[in-house]
mmCIF file of C-alpha atoms and ligand atoms in Angstrom:
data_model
loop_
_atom_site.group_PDB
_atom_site.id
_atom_site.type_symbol
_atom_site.label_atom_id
_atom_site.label_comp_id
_atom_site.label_asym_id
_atom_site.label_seq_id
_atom_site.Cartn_x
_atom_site.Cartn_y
_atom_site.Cartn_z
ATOM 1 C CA UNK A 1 87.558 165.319 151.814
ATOM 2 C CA UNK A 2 91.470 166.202 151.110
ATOM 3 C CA UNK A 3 91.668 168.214 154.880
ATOM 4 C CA UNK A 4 95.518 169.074 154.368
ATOM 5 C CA UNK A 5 93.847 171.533 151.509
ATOM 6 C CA UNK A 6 91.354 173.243 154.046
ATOM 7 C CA UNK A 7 94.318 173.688 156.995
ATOM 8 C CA UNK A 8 95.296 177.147 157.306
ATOM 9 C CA UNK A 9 98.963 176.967 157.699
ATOM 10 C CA UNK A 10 98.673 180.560 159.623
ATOM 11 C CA UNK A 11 96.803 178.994 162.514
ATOM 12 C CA UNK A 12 98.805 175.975 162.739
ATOM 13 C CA UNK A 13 98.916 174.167 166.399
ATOM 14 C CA UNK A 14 102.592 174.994 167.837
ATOM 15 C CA UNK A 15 102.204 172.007 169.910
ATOM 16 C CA UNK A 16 100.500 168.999 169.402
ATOM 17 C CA UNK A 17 100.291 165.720 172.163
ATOM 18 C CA UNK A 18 99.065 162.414 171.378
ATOM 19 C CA UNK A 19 97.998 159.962 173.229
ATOM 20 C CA UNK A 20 98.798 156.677 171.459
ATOM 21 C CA UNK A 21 96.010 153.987 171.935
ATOM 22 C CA UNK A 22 94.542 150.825 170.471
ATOM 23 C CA UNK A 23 97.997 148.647 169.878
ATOM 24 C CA UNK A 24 96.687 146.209 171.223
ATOM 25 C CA UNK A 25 93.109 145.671 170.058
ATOM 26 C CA UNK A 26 94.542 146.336 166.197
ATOM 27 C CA UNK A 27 96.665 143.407 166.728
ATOM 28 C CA UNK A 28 93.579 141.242 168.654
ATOM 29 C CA UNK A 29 91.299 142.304 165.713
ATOM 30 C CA UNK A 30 93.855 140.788 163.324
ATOM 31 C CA UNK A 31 94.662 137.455 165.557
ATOM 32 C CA UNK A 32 98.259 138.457 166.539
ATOM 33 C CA UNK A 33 99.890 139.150 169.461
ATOM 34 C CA UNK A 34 99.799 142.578 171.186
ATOM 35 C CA UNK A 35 103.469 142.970 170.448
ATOM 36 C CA UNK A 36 102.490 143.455 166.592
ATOM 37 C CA UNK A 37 100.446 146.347 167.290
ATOM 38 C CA UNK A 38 102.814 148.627 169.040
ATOM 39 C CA UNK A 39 105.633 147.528 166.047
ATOM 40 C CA UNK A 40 102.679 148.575 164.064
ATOM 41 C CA UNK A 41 102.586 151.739 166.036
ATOM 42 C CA UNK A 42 106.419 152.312 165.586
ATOM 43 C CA UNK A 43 105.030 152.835 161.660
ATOM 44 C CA UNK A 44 102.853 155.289 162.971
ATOM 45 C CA UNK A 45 104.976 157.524 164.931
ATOM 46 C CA UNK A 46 106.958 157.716 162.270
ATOM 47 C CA UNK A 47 104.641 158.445 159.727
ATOM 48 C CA UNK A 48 102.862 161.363 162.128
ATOM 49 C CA UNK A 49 106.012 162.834 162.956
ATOM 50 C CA UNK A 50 107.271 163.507 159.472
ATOM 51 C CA UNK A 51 103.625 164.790 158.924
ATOM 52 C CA UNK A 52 103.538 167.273 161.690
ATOM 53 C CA UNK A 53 107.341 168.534 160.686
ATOM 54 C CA UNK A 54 106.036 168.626 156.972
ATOM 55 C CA UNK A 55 103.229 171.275 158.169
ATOM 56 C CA UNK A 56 105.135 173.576 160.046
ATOM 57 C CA UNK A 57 103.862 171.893 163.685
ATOM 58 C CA UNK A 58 107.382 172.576 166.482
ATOM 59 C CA UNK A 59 106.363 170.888 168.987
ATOM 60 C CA UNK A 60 105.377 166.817 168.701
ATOM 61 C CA UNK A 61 104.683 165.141 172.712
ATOM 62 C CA UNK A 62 103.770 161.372 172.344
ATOM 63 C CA UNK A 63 103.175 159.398 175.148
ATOM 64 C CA UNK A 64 105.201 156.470 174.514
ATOM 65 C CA UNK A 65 104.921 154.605 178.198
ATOM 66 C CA UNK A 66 103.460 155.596 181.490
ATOM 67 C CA UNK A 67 103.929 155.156 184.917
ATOM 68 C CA UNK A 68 100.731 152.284 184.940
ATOM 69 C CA UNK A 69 102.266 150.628 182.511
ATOM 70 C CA UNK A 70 104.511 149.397 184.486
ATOM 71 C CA UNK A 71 101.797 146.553 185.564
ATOM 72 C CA UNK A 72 101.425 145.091 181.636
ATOM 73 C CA UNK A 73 102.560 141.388 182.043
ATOM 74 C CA UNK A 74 106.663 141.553 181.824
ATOM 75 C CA UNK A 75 106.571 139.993 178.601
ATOM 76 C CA UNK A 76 104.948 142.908 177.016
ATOM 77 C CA UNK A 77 106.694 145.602 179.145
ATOM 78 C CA UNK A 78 110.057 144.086 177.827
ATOM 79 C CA UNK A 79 109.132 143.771 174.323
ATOM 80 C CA UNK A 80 108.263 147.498 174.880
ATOM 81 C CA UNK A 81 111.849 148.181 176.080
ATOM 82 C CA UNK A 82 113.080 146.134 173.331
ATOM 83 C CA UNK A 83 111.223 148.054 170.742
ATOM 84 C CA UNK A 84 112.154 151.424 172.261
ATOM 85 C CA UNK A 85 115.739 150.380 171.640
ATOM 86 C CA UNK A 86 115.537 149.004 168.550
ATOM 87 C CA UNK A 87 113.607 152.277 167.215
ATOM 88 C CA UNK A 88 115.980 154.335 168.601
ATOM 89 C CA UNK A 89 119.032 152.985 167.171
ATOM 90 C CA UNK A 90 117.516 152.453 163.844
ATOM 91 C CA UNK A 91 115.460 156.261 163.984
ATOM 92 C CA UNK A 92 118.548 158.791 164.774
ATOM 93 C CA UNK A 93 119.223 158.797 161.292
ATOM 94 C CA UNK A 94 115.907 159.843 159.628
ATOM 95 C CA UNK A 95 115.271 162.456 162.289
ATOM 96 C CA UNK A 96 118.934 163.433 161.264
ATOM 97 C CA UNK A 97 117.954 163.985 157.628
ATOM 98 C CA UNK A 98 114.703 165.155 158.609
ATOM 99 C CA UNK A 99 116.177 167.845 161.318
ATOM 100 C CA UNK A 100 114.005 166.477 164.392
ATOM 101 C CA UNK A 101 114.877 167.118 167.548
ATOM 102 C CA UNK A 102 114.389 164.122 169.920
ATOM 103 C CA UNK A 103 113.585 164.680 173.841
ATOM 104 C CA UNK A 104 111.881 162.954 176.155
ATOM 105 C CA UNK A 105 110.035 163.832 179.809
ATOM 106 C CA UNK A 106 109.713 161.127 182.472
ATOM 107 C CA UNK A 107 111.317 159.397 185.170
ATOM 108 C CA UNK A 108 113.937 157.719 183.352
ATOM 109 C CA UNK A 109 116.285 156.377 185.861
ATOM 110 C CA UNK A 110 112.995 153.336 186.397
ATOM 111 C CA UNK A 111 114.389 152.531 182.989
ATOM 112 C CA UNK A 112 116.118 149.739 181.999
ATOM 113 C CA UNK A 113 119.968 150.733 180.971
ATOM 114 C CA UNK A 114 119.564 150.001 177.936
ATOM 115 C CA UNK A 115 116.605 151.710 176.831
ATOM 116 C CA UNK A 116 117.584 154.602 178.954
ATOM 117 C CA UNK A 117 121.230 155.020 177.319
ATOM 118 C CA UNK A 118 119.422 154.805 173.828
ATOM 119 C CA UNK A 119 117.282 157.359 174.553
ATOM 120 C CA UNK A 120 120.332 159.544 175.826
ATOM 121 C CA UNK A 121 122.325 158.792 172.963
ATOM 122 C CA UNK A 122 119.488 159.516 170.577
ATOM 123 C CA UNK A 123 118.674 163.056 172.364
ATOM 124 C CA UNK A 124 122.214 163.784 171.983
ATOM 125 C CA UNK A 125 122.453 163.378 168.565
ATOM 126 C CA UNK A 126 119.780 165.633 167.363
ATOM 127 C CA UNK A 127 120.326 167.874 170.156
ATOM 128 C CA UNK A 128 121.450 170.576 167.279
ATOM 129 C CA UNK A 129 118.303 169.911 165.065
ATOM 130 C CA UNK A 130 115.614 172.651 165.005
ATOM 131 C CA UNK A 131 112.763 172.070 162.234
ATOM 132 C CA UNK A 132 110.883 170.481 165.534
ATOM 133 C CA UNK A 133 110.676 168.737 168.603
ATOM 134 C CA UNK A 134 109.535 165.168 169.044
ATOM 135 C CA UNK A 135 109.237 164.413 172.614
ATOM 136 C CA UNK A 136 108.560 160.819 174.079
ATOM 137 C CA UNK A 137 106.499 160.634 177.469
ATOM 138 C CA UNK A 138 108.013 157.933 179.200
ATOM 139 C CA UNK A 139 107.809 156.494 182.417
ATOM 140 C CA UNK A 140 105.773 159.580 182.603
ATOM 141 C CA UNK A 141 102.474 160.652 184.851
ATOM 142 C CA UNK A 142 101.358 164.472 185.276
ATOM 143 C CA UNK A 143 100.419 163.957 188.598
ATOM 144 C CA UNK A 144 103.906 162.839 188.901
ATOM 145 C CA UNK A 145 105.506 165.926 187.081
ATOM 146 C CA UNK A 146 103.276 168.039 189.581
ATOM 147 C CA UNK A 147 104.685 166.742 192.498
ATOM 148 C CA UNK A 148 108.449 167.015 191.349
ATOM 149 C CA UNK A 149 107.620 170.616 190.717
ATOM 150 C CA UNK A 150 106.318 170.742 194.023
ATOM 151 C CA UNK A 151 108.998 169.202 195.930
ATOM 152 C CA UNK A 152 111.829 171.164 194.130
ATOM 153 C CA UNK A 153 109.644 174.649 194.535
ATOM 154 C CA UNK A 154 109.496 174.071 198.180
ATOM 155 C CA UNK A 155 113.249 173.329 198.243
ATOM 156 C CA UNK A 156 113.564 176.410 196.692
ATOM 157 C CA UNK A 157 111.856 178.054 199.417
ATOM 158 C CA UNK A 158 113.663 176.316 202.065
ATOM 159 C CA UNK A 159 116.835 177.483 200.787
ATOM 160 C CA UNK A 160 115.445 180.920 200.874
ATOM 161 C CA UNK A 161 115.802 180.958 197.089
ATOM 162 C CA UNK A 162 112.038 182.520 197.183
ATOM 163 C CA UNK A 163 109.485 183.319 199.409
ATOM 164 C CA UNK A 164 106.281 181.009 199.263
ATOM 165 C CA UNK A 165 104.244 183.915 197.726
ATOM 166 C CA UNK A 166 106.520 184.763 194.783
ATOM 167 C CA UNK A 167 105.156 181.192 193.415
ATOM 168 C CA UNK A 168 102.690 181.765 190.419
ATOM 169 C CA UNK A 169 101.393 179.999 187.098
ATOM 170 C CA UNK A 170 104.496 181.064 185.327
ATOM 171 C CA UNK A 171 107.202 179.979 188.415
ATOM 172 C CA UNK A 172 105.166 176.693 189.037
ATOM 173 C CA UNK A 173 105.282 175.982 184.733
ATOM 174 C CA UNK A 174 108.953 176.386 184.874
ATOM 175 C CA UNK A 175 109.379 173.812 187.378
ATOM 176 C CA UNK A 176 107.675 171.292 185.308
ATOM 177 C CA UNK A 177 109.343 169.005 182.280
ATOM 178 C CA UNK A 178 107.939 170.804 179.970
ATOM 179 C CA UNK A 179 109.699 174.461 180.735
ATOM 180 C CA UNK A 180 111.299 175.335 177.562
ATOM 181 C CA UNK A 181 107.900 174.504 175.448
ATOM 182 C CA UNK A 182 104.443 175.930 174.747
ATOM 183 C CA UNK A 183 101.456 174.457 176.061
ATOM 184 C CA UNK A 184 99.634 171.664 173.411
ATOM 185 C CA UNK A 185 97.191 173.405 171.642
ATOM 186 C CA UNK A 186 95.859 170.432 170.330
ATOM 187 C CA UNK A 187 95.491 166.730 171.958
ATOM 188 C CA UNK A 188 94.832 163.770 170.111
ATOM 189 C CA UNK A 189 93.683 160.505 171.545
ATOM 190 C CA UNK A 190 92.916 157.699 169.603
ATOM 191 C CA UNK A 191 91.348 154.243 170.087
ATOM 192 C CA UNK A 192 87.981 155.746 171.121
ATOM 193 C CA UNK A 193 89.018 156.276 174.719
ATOM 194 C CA UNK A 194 88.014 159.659 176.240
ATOM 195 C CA UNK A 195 90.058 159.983 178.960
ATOM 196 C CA UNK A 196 93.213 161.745 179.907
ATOM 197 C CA UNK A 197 95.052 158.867 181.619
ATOM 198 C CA UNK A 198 97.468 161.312 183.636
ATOM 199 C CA UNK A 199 98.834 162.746 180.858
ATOM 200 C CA UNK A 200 100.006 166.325 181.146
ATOM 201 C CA UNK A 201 97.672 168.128 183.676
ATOM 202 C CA UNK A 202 99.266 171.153 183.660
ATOM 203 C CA UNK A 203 99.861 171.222 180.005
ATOM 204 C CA UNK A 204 96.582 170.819 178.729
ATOM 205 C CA UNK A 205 94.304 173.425 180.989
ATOM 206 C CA UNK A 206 93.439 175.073 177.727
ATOM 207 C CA UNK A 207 93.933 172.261 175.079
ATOM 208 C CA UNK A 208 91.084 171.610 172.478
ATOM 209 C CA UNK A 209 90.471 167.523 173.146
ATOM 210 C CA UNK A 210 90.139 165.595 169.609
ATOM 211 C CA UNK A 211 89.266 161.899 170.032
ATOM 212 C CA UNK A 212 89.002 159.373 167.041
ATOM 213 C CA UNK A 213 88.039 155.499 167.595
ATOM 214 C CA UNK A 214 90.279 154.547 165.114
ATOM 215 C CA UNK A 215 93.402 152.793 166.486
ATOM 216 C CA UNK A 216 96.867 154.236 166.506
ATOM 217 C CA UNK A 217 98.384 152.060 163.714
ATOM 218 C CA UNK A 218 95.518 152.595 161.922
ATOM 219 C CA UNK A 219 95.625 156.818 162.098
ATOM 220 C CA UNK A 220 97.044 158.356 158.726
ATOM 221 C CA UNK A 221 98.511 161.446 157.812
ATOM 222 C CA UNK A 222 94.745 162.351 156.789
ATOM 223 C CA UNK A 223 93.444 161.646 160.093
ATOM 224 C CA UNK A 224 96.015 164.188 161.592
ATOM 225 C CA UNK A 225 95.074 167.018 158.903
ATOM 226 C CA UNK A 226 91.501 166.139 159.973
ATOM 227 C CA UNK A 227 92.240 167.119 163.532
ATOM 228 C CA UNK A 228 93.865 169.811 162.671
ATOM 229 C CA UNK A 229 91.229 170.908 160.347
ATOM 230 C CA UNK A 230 88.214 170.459 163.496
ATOM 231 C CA UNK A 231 90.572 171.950 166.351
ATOM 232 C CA UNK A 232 90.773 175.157 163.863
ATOM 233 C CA UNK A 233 87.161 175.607 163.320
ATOM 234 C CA UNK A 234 86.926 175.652 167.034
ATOM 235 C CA UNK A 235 86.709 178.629 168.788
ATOM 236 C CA UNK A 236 88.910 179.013 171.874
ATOM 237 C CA UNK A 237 87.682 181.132 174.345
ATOM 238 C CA UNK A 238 90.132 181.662 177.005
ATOM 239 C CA UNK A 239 87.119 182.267 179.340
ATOM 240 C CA UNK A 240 86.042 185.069 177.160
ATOM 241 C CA UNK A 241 82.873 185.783 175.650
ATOM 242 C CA UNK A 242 82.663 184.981 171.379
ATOM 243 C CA UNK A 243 81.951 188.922 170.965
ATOM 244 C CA UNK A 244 84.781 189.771 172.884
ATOM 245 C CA UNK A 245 86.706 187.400 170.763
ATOM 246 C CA UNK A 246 85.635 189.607 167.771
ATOM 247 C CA UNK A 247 87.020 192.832 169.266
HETATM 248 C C1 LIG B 1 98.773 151.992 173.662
HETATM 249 O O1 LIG B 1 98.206 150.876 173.072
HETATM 250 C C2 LIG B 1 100.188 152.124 173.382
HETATM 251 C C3 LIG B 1 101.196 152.041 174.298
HETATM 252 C C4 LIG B 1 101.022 151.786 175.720
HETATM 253 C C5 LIG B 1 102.581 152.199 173.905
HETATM 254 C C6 LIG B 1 102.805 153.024 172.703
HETATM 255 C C7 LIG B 1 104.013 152.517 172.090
HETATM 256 C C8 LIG B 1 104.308 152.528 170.784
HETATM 257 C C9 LIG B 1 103.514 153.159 169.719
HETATM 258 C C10 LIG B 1 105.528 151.841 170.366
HETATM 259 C C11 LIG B 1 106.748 152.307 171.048
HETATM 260 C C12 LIG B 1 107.022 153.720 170.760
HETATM 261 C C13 LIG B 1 108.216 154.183 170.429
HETATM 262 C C14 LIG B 1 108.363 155.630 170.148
HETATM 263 C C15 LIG B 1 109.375 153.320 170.301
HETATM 264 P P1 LIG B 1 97.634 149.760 174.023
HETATM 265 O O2 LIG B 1 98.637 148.702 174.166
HETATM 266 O O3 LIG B 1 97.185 150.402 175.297
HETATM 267 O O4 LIG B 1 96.415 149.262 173.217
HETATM 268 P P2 LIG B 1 95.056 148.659 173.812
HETATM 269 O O5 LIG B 1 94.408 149.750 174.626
HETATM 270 O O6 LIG B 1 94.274 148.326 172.584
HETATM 271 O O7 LIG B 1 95.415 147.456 174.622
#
């Protein structure tokens, strides 16, 4: 079935995160090393981000690295450094042409230099682009996120910035990484896991959850419209009742 057809380009997702899985079983099921997938998976965030911009989707939040990640053997940490560098460098340009904004959430000072002044460069030169945002999770955890908010709410309050009651949804949301976007309407894991690994608590209270077993090298621009295509035939509540949806 051609599902980019059936998409209703009214309804469109604002804000779409993905949560990138199955690098490396792809490569195991093919005999190479794990590396191979995630270059593989390079392919793919390339291919999905041009596909999201093409619909009309602003906001794109992959998570690219978390905080457990950190305990992958070195080898394949570093060759994920490596890659992030290498991507970036070689990247800036297309999302140039294509007008895609690069940002990132995370603690980035665990970073190595070099990744991390890539990743600054890169931000900085398509700080000015505005067809949409591609974000990059890295060194990132929402439990982490929450406590940063947190901490720098309660400093807040210490400095007698604000009292401890003026704290609400809408306060505690702009202390997180994510202030200046709209929650993810849509999440996408692939790889067959159903879990949310820690990424974006907050974010996702109201998210519709799409999971697909295929891997992430192996998802297509046709496996996105497919999502796309099931999270609009759902119906989101809110908490409401489906007749009060129809008032
Ligand atoms: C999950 O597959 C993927 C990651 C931990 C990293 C995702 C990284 C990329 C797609 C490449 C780097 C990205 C950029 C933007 C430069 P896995 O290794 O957990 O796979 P497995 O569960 O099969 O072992």
């Amino acid at each position: 079935m051609d599902f980019e057809q059936l998409i209703d380009k009214d309804k469109l997702p604002e804000h779409i995160a993905i949560i990138m899985d199955g690098n490396g079983r792809w490569a195991k099921r093919k005999g190479q090393p794990r590396v191979m997938g995630h270059r593989a998976g390079v392919k793919t965030v390339r291919r999905i981000t041009e596909a999201c911009a093409k619909l009309g989707v602003k906001y794109l939040t992959l998570y690219a690295f978390s905080t457990e990640n950190w305990n992958r053997p070195a080898f394949e940490v570093n060759a994920l450094m490596r890659l992030l560098v290498e991507t970036l460098n070689k990247e800036v340009k297309i999302l140039n042409k294509n007008n895609i904004q690069l940002q990132t959430i995370g603690d980035l000072s665990r970073l190595p230099d070099r990744s991390r002044k890539a990743m600054e460069n890169a931000i900085l030169e398509t700080a000015k682009n505005n067809r949409m945002r591609l974000t990059l999770a890295l060194n990132y955890s929402g439990r982490w996120e929450i406590a940063e908010a947190a901490k720098s709410l309660a400093q807040k309050v210490k400095d007698g910035l604000i009292e401890p009651q003026d704290i609400d949804n809408e306060m505690f949301a702009s202390a997180l990484t994510t202030y200046d976007m709209p929650d993810p309407e849509l999440l996408i894991r692939t790889s067959g896991e159903t879990r949310l690994s820690n990424y974006l608590l907050w974010q996702l209270a109201y998210a519709e959850f799409y999971f697909t077993p295929l891997y992430w090298p192996d998802f297509m621009e046709k496996d996105l419209h497919e999502a796309i295509y099931t999270y609009q035939n759902r119906e989101r509540r809110f908490g409401k009742t489906s007749e009060q949806l129809d008032e």
